Amino acid sequence: LPLKLVAVNLPNWAESYGIKNQLLVPKEAIHEERTQSNHHYSEVDWWLASFLLLECWHERLWESQHGPIHSYSFRLDHWDERVWEHAWVNRIALFLRQWAIEIGGKTVHMKLGTLPTAEIQMTHDVDAIHKTLPIRFKQAAFNLFNAARACRQGNISEVTFRIIKAFHFLFSCDNWWVFDRLIADEQSANVDATWHFYANHRIKTHKLWLLNPGYDINSPAMKHLLKRINQTGHKIGLHPGFETWKSSFLIKLARDQLQNAAGCSVLHCRQHWLRFSWQDTWEAQSKALLREDTTLMFNDKPGFRTSCAVNWRPWNPNTQKVHNINAMPTVFMDSHFYDYQAMKALKRKEAIQHWLSECIAVHGQIAVLWHPHTLGSDYGWSKGFYEVLDFIKRK
């Protein structure tokens, strides 16, 4: 530790699979006696490089020494952040595929078949259906934090904007029931989404009152919404609470409650606040009989956390087998562009296109996240959502 990457130059027949004609790999994948800066592709242990990146082995090691980072990238000190900029594992696979074709010719090409079509999965975490007191406090505080950050940067116009936004959020009464419009727009774009719902009837502490969603999954309105989502062919998933990330009992309790309310089997999930441990979370989810997880993403920035765009069965070092759950990486969510980085419209659109275009370029599989309640006027994040929806529809 920390993770360090080295650049490997690609031959002419494989330049399209790299970035600036290069692939980045962890330094451990290069033979130690090779110290020159221009590493030859034949000197790389590509299988080791793929495994270390795909399984986030350096991040797992960090957790074993320092505890879970709970999806905050800034906690990984002195990390080589280039690792999150592209789907390096997919690019390595495409390179190895082409290398095999260069050696074996048409026979190998025929055996390998055609490359898959990229898959971009739209997901929604239903954190709120109306404006609650905890959300007023949290989002107002977040805007004031961004105002302070802008003040340190000398950006007075952003300071003013954030302060006005904070007071507006505290006192406005916006309608957050946007589900009819959202379902109709996604049907029009021929997009099937996965909706993650919170379910928990346990008594809340003050901390959980502040951090967990406040709706009742068994209310008539929520049951009607669940029924409609089922009827449209969209998937219903679980959004386990803030405190559940290492408890199979709490996750299964919530799953059972959601299944009863929805009247269908629930196999998909994403942890609330992206609370996640390599050691515990997938184990807990698996024991709770969940089979598809999209938690893998950073809270504070977009990117390919596992350097890949692929839905795979992660390795479990405790059992020396794969986990009994599939992991689909999520590449970005709405707040990355509006809160954490506070992008202007053009930069936001370019960023969205970068992450989605990378998935398409490498024939990958990713999820993206947009919270339904941010489509209201309180947040005003709907334009970014429709840019994502339009991109998926066109591509």
JSON list of C-alpha atoms in Angstrom, two decimals, residues 63-220:
[
{"chain": "A", "resi": 63, "resn": "GLU", "atom": "CA", "xyz": [-9.64, -2.25, 5.12]},
{"chain": "A", "resi": 64, "resn": "SER", "atom": "CA", "xyz": [-7.85, -5.08, 6.93]},
{"chain": "A", "resi": 65, "resn": "GLN", "atom": "CA", "xyz": [-5.37, -2.54, 8.32]},
{"chain": "A", "resi": 66, "resn": "HIS", "atom": "CA", "xyz": [-7.55, 0.55, 8.86]},
{"chain": "A", "resi": 67, "resn": "GLY", "atom": "CA", "xyz": [-11.19, -0.60, 8.81]},
{"chain": "A", "resi": 68, "resn": "PRO", "atom": "CA", "xyz": [-13.90, 0.04, 6.16]},
{"chain": "A", "resi": 69, "resn": "ILE", "atom": "CA", "xyz": [-13.83, 3.31, 4.23]},
{"chain": "A", "resi": 70, "resn": "HIS", "atom": "CA", "xyz": [-17.61, 3.01, 3.68]},
{"chain": "A", "resi": 71, "resn": "SER", "atom": "CA", "xyz": [-17.26, 4.17, 0.08]},
{"chain": "A", "resi": 72, "resn": "TYR", "atom": "CA", "xyz": [-15.40, 7.45, 0.69]},
{"chain": "A", "resi": 73, "resn": "SER", "atom": "CA", "xyz": [-12.43, 7.57, -1.67]},
{"chain": "A", "resi": 74, "resn": "PHE", "atom": "CA", "xyz": [-10.69, 10.40, 0.21]},
{"chain": "A", "resi": 75, "resn": "ARG", "atom": "CA", "xyz": [-9.95, 7.95, 3.04]},
{"chain": "A", "resi": 76, "resn": "LEU", "atom": "CA", "xyz": [-7.53, 6.03, 0.79]},
{"chain": "A", "resi": 77, "resn": "ASP", "atom": "CA", "xyz": [-4.36, 8.02, 1.42]},
{"chain": "A", "resi": 78, "resn": "HIS", "atom": "CA", "xyz": [-1.92, 8.60, -1.46]},
{"chain": "A", "resi": 79, "resn": "TRP", "atom": "CA", "xyz": [-3.91, 6.37, -3.83]},
{"chain": "A", "resi": 80, "resn": "ASP", "atom": "CA", "xyz": [-3.23, 6.40, -7.56]},
{"chain": "A", "resi": 81, "resn": "GLU", "atom": "CA", "xyz": [-6.61, 7.81, -8.58]},
{"chain": "A", "resi": 82, "resn": "ARG", "atom": "CA", "xyz": [-6.09, 7.01, -12.25]},
{"chain": "A", "resi": 83, "resn": "VAL", "atom": "CA", "xyz": [-7.31, 3.54, -11.36]},
{"chain": "A", "resi": 84, "resn": "TRP", "atom": "CA", "xyz": [-10.92, 4.85, -11.23]},
{"chain": "A", "resi": 85, "resn": "GLU", "atom": "CA", "xyz": [-10.90, 6.83, -14.47]},
{"chain": "A", "resi": 86, "resn": "HIS", "atom": "CA", "xyz": [-11.39, 3.94, -16.89]},
{"chain": "A", "resi": 87, "resn": "ALA", "atom": "CA", "xyz": [-12.59, 0.33, -17.01]},
{"chain": "A", "resi": 88, "resn": "TRP", "atom": "CA", "xyz": [-9.03, -1.01, -17.12]},
{"chain": "A", "resi": 89, "resn": "VAL", "atom": "CA", "xyz": [-10.07, -4.63, -16.54]},
{"chain": "A", "resi": 90, "resn": "ASN", "atom": "CA", "xyz": [-12.34, -4.61, -19.58]},
{"chain": "A", "resi": 91, "resn": "ARG", "atom": "CA", "xyz": [-9.60, -2.97, -21.63]},
{"chain": "A", "resi": 92, "resn": "ILE", "atom": "CA", "xyz": [-7.11, -5.63, -20.53]},
{"chain": "A", "resi": 93, "resn": "ALA", "atom": "CA", "xyz": [-9.60, -8.35, -21.54]},
{"chain": "A", "resi": 94, "resn": "LEU", "atom": "CA", "xyz": [-10.11, -6.77, -24.96]},
{"chain": "A", "resi": 95, "resn": "PHE", "atom": "CA", "xyz": [-6.35, -6.52, -25.39]},
{"chain": "A", "resi": 96, "resn": "LEU", "atom": "CA", "xyz": [-5.79, -10.18, -24.46]},
{"chain": "A", "resi": 97, "resn": "ARG", "atom": "CA", "xyz": [-8.60, -11.19, -26.80]},
{"chain": "A", "resi": 98, "resn": "GLN", "atom": "CA", "xyz": [-6.98, -9.33, -29.68]},
{"chain": "A", "resi": 99, "resn": "TRP", "atom": "CA", "xyz": [-3.57, -10.77, -28.78]},
{"chain": "A", "resi": 100, "resn": "ALA", "atom": "CA", "xyz": [-5.01, -14.28, -29.07]},
{"chain": "A", "resi": 101, "resn": "ILE", "atom": "CA", "xyz": [-6.49, -13.39, -32.45]},
{"chain": "A", "resi": 102, "resn": "GLU", "atom": "CA", "xyz": [-3.14, -12.00, -33.63]},
{"chain": "A", "resi": 103, "resn": "ILE", "atom": "CA", "xyz": [-1.53, -15.34, -32.75]},
{"chain": "A", "resi": 104, "resn": "GLY", "atom": "CA", "xyz": [-4.28, -17.71, -33.87]},
{"chain": "A", "resi": 105, "resn": "GLY", "atom": "CA", "xyz": [-5.98, -15.82, -36.67]},
{"chain": "A", "resi": 106, "resn": "LYS", "atom": "CA", "xyz": [-9.51, -16.45, -37.95]},
{"chain": "A", "resi": 107, "resn": "THR", "atom": "CA", "xyz": [-9.91, -19.77, -36.14]},
{"chain": "A", "resi": 108, "resn": "VAL", "atom": "CA", "xyz": [-9.49, -18.10, -32.75]},
{"chain": "A", "resi": 109, "resn": "HIS", "atom": "CA", "xyz": [-11.69, -15.18, -33.79]},
{"chain": "A", "resi": 110, "resn": "MET", "atom": "CA", "xyz": [-14.53, -17.56, -34.67]},
{"chain": "A", "resi": 111, "resn": "LYS", "atom": "CA", "xyz": [-14.18, -19.41, -31.37]},
{"chain": "A", "resi": 112, "resn": "LEU", "atom": "CA", "xyz": [-14.30, -16.19, -29.36]},
{"chain": "A", "resi": 113, "resn": "GLY", "atom": "CA", "xyz": [-17.47, -15.05, -31.11]},
{"chain": "A", "resi": 114, "resn": "THR", "atom": "CA", "xyz": [-18.86, -11.54, -31.18]},
{"chain": "A", "resi": 115, "resn": "LEU", "atom": "CA", "xyz": [-18.38, -8.98, -28.44]},
{"chain": "A", "resi": 116, "resn": "PRO", "atom": "CA", "xyz": [-21.38, -8.34, -26.16]},
{"chain": "A", "resi": 117, "resn": "THR", "atom": "CA", "xyz": [-23.56, -5.26, -26.31]},
{"chain": "A", "resi": 118, "resn": "ALA", "atom": "CA", "xyz": [-22.97, -2.79, -23.50]},
{"chain": "A", "resi": 119, "resn": "GLU", "atom": "CA", "xyz": [-25.51, -2.71, -20.66]},
{"chain": "A", "resi": 120, "resn": "ILE", "atom": "CA", "xyz": [-26.32, 0.45, -18.70]},
{"chain": "A", "resi": 121, "resn": "GLN", "atom": "CA", "xyz": [-28.76, -0.24, -15.85]},
{"chain": "A", "resi": 122, "resn": "MET", "atom": "CA", "xyz": [-30.81, 2.67, -14.53]},
{"chain": "A", "resi": 123, "resn": "THR", "atom": "CA", "xyz": [-31.44, 2.43, -10.78]},
{"chain": "A", "resi": 124, "resn": "HIS", "atom": "CA", "xyz": [-33.34, 4.53, -8.25]},
{"chain": "A", "resi": 125, "resn": "ASP", "atom": "CA", "xyz": [-32.84, 4.57, -4.50]},
{"chain": "A", "resi": 126, "resn": "VAL", "atom": "CA", "xyz": [-36.13, 5.72, -3.00]},
{"chain": "A", "resi": 127, "resn": "ASP", "atom": "CA", "xyz": [-34.80, 7.69, -0.04]},
{"chain": "A", "resi": 128, "resn": "ALA", "atom": "CA", "xyz": [-37.79, 10.00, 0.31]},
{"chain": "A", "resi": 129, "resn": "ILE", "atom": "CA", "xyz": [-41.36, 10.40, -0.93]},
{"chain": "A", "resi": 130, "resn": "HIS", "atom": "CA", "xyz": [-42.02, 13.70, 0.80]},
{"chain": "A", "resi": 131, "resn": "LYS", "atom": "CA", "xyz": [-40.00, 16.36, 2.58]},
{"chain": "A", "resi": 132, "resn": "THR", "atom": "CA", "xyz": [-39.16, 15.33, 6.14]},
{"chain": "A", "resi": 133, "resn": "LEU", "atom": "CA", "xyz": [-37.45, 17.29, 8.90]},
{"chain": "A", "resi": 134, "resn": "PRO", "atom": "CA", "xyz": [-34.24, 15.20, 8.77]},
{"chain": "A", "resi": 135, "resn": "ILE", "atom": "CA", "xyz": [-33.92, 15.77, 5.02]},
{"chain": "A", "resi": 136, "resn": "ARG", "atom": "CA", "xyz": [-34.44, 19.52, 5.44]},
{"chain": "A", "resi": 137, "resn": "PHE", "atom": "CA", "xyz": [-31.60, 19.60, 7.98]},
{"chain": "A", "resi": 138, "resn": "LYS", "atom": "CA", "xyz": [-29.25, 17.32, 6.02]},
{"chain": "A", "resi": 139, "resn": "GLN", "atom": "CA", "xyz": [-29.55, 19.01, 2.64]},
{"chain": "A", "resi": 140, "resn": "ALA", "atom": "CA", "xyz": [-29.47, 22.53, 4.10]},
{"chain": "A", "resi": 141, "resn": "ALA", "atom": "CA", "xyz": [-26.31, 21.58, 6.00]},
{"chain": "A", "resi": 142, "resn": "PHE", "atom": "CA", "xyz": [-24.78, 20.16, 2.83]},
{"chain": "A", "resi": 143, "resn": "ASN", "atom": "CA", "xyz": [-25.47, 23.39, 0.94]},
{"chain": "A", "resi": 144, "resn": "LEU", "atom": "CA", "xyz": [-23.92, 25.45, 3.76]},
{"chain": "A", "resi": 145, "resn": "PHE", "atom": "CA", "xyz": [-20.87, 23.18, 3.70]},
{"chain": "A", "resi": 146, "resn": "ASN", "atom": "CA", "xyz": [-20.54, 23.78, -0.04]},
{"chain": "A", "resi": 147, "resn": "ALA", "atom": "CA", "xyz": [-20.95, 27.52, 0.59]},
{"chain": "A", "resi": 148, "resn": "ALA", "atom": "CA", "xyz": [-18.04, 27.42, 3.04]},
{"chain": "A", "resi": 149, "resn": "ARG", "atom": "CA", "xyz": [-15.95, 25.48, 0.52]},
{"chain": "A", "resi": 150, "resn": "ALA", "atom": "CA", "xyz": [-16.75, 28.01, -2.20]},
{"chain": "A", "resi": 151, "resn": "CYS", "atom": "CA", "xyz": [-15.83, 30.82, 0.19]},
{"chain": "A", "resi": 152, "resn": "ARG", "atom": "CA", "xyz": [-12.38, 29.30, 0.71]},
{"chain": "A", "resi": 153, "resn": "GLN", "atom": "CA", "xyz": [-12.00, 29.18, -3.08]},
{"chain": "A", "resi": 154, "resn": "GLY", "atom": "CA", "xyz": [-13.07, 32.81, -3.44]},
{"chain": "A", "resi": 155, "resn": "ASN", "atom": "CA", "xyz": [-16.15, 31.93, -5.50]},
{"chain": "A", "resi": 156, "resn": "ILE", "atom": "CA", "xyz": [-18.59, 34.54, -4.18]},
{"chain": "A", "resi": 157, "resn": "SER", "atom": "CA", "xyz": [-21.39, 33.78, -6.67]},
{"chain": "A", "resi": 158, "resn": "GLU", "atom": "CA", "xyz": [-21.36, 30.12, -5.62]},
{"chain": "A", "resi": 159, "resn": "VAL", "atom": "CA", "xyz": [-21.41, 31.14, -1.95]},
{"chain": "A", "resi": 160, "resn": "THR", "atom": "CA", "xyz": [-24.52, 33.24, -2.54]},
{"chain": "A", "resi": 161, "resn": "PHE", "atom": "CA", "xyz": [-26.19, 30.49, -4.57]},
{"chain": "A", "resi": 162, "resn": "ARG", "atom": "CA", "xyz": [-25.56, 27.84, -1.89]},
{"chain": "A", "resi": 163, "resn": "ILE", "atom": "CA", "xyz": [-26.81, 30.01, 0.99]},
{"chain": "A", "resi": 164, "resn": "ILE", "atom": "CA", "xyz": [-30.03, 30.84, -0.88]},
{"chain": "A", "resi": 165, "resn": "LYS", "atom": "CA", "xyz": [-30.39, 27.14, -1.73]},
{"chain": "A", "resi": 166, "resn": "ALA", "atom": "CA", "xyz": [-29.98, 26.15, 1.93]},
{"chain": "A", "resi": 167, "resn": "PHE", "atom": "CA", "xyz": [-32.71, 28.55, 3.16]},
{"chain": "A", "resi": 168, "resn": "HIS", "atom": "CA", "xyz": [-35.01, 27.59, 0.30]},
{"chain": "A", "resi": 169, "resn": "PHE", "atom": "CA", "xyz": [-34.57, 23.93, 1.18]},
{"chain": "A", "resi": 170, "resn": "LEU", "atom": "CA", "xyz": [-35.35, 24.54, 4.84]},
{"chain": "A", "resi": 171, "resn": "PHE", "atom": "CA", "xyz": [-38.65, 26.33, 4.27]},
{"chain": "A", "resi": 172, "resn": "SER", "atom": "CA", "xyz": [-40.09, 25.32, 0.87]},
{"chain": "A", "resi": 173, "resn": "CYS", "atom": "CA", "xyz": [-42.89, 22.76, 0.43]},
{"chain": "A", "resi": 174, "resn": "ASP", "atom": "CA", "xyz": [-42.09, 21.01, -2.84]},
{"chain": "A", "resi": 175, "resn": "ASN", "atom": "CA", "xyz": [-44.03, 17.93, -4.02]},
{"chain": "A", "resi": 176, "resn": "TRP", "atom": "CA", "xyz": [-41.68, 14.94, -4.19]},
{"chain": "A", "resi": 177, "resn": "TRP", "atom": "CA", "xyz": [-44.18, 12.38, -5.44]},
{"chain": "A", "resi": 178, "resn": "VAL", "atom": "CA", "xyz": [-42.72, 12.25, -8.96]},
{"chain": "A", "resi": 179, "resn": "PHE", "atom": "CA", "xyz": [-43.11, 8.53, -9.59]},
{"chain": "A", "resi": 180, "resn": "ASP", "atom": "CA", "xyz": [-45.91, 8.67, -12.18]},
{"chain": "A", "resi": 181, "resn": "ARG", "atom": "CA", "xyz": [-43.90, 11.06, -14.33]},
{"chain": "A", "resi": 182, "resn": "LEU", "atom": "CA", "xyz": [-40.67, 9.09, -13.84]},
{"chain": "A", "resi": 183, "resn": "ILE", "atom": "CA", "xyz": [-42.19, 5.74, -14.79]},
{"chain": "A", "resi": 184, "resn": "ALA", "atom": "CA", "xyz": [-43.84, 7.24, -17.87]},
{"chain": "A", "resi": 185, "resn": "ASP", "atom": "CA", "xyz": [-40.61, 8.91, -19.04]},
{"chain": "A", "resi": 186, "resn": "GLU", "atom": "CA", "xyz": [-38.61, 5.70, -18.65]},
{"chain": "A", "resi": 187, "resn": "GLN", "atom": "CA", "xyz": [-41.25, 3.68, -20.49]},
{"chain": "A", "resi": 188, "resn": "SER", "atom": "CA", "xyz": [-41.12, 6.22, -23.31]},
{"chain": "A", "resi": 189, "resn": "ALA", "atom": "CA", "xyz": [-37.32, 5.78, -23.47]},
{"chain": "A", "resi": 190, "resn": "ASN", "atom": "CA", "xyz": [-37.70, 1.97, -23.33]},
{"chain": "A", "resi": 191, "resn": "VAL", "atom": "CA", "xyz": [-35.63, 1.86, -20.13]},
{"chain": "A", "resi": 192, "resn": "ASP", "atom": "CA", "xyz": [-36.29, -0.72, -17.43]},
{"chain": "A", "resi": 193, "resn": "ALA", "atom": "CA", "xyz": [-35.09, 0.46, -14.03]},
{"chain": "A", "resi": 194, "resn": "THR", "atom": "CA", "xyz": [-34.37, -1.18, -10.69]},
{"chain": "A", "resi": 195, "resn": "TRP", "atom": "CA", "xyz": [-36.01, 0.58, -7.73]},
{"chain": "A", "resi": 196, "resn": "HIS", "atom": "CA", "xyz": [-34.52, 0.11, -4.27]},
{"chain": "A", "resi": 197, "resn": "PHE", "atom": "CA", "xyz": [-36.90, 0.62, -1.33]},
{"chain": "A", "resi": 198, "resn": "TYR", "atom": "CA", "xyz": [-36.24, 0.97, 2.37]},
{"chain": "A", "resi": 199, "resn": "ALA", "atom": "CA", "xyz": [-38.19, -1.28, 4.75]},
{"chain": "A", "resi": 200, "resn": "ASN", "atom": "CA", "xyz": [-37.78, -1.31, 8.53]},
{"chain": "A", "resi": 201, "resn": "HIS", "atom": "CA", "xyz": [-40.33, -1.28, 11.34]},
{"chain": "A", "resi": 202, "resn": "ARG", "atom": "CA", "xyz": [-37.88, -1.33, 14.23]},
{"chain": "A", "resi": 203, "resn": "ILE", "atom": "CA", "xyz": [-37.86, 1.54, 16.72]},
{"chain": "A", "resi": 204, "resn": "LYS", "atom": "CA", "xyz": [-35.46, 4.24, 15.49]},
{"chain": "A", "resi": 205, "resn": "THR", "atom": "CA", "xyz": [-32.77, 5.90, 17.53]},
{"chain": "A", "resi": 206, "resn": "HIS", "atom": "CA", "xyz": [-32.16, 9.62, 17.02]},
{"chain": "A", "resi": 207, "resn": "LYS", "atom": "CA", "xyz": [-29.25, 8.74, 14.72]},
{"chain": "A", "resi": 208, "resn": "LEU", "atom": "CA", "xyz": [-31.33, 6.41, 12.55]},
{"chain": "A", "resi": 209, "resn": "TRP", "atom": "CA", "xyz": [-34.21, 8.91, 12.51]},
{"chain": "A", "resi": 210, "resn": "LEU", "atom": "CA", "xyz": [-31.78, 11.37, 10.95]},
{"chain": "A", "resi": 211, "resn": "LEU", "atom": "CA", "xyz": [-30.04, 8.97, 8.54]},
{"chain": "A", "resi": 212, "resn": "ASN", "atom": "CA", "xyz": [-32.68, 6.49, 7.35]},
{"chain": "A", "resi": 213, "resn": "PRO", "atom": "CA", "xyz": [-35.68, 7.16, 5.06]},
{"chain": "A", "resi": 214, "resn": "GLY", "atom": "CA", "xyz": [-38.88, 8.10, 6.86]},
{"chain": "A", "resi": 215, "resn": "TYR", "atom": "CA", "xyz": [-41.65, 6.42, 4.86]},
{"chain": "A", "resi": 216, "resn": "ASP", "atom": "CA", "xyz": [-43.68, 3.30, 5.73]},
{"chain": "A", "resi": 217, "resn": "ILE", "atom": "CA", "xyz": [-43.37, 0.59, 3.07]},
{"chain": "A", "resi": 218, "resn": "ASN", "atom": "CA", "xyz": [-46.79, -0.81, 4.13]},
{"chain": "A", "resi": 219, "resn": "SER", "atom": "CA", "xyz": [-48.73, 2.43, 3.62]},
{"chain": "A", "resi": 220, "resn": "PRO", "atom": "CA", "xyz": [-51.44, 2.26, 0.93]}
]
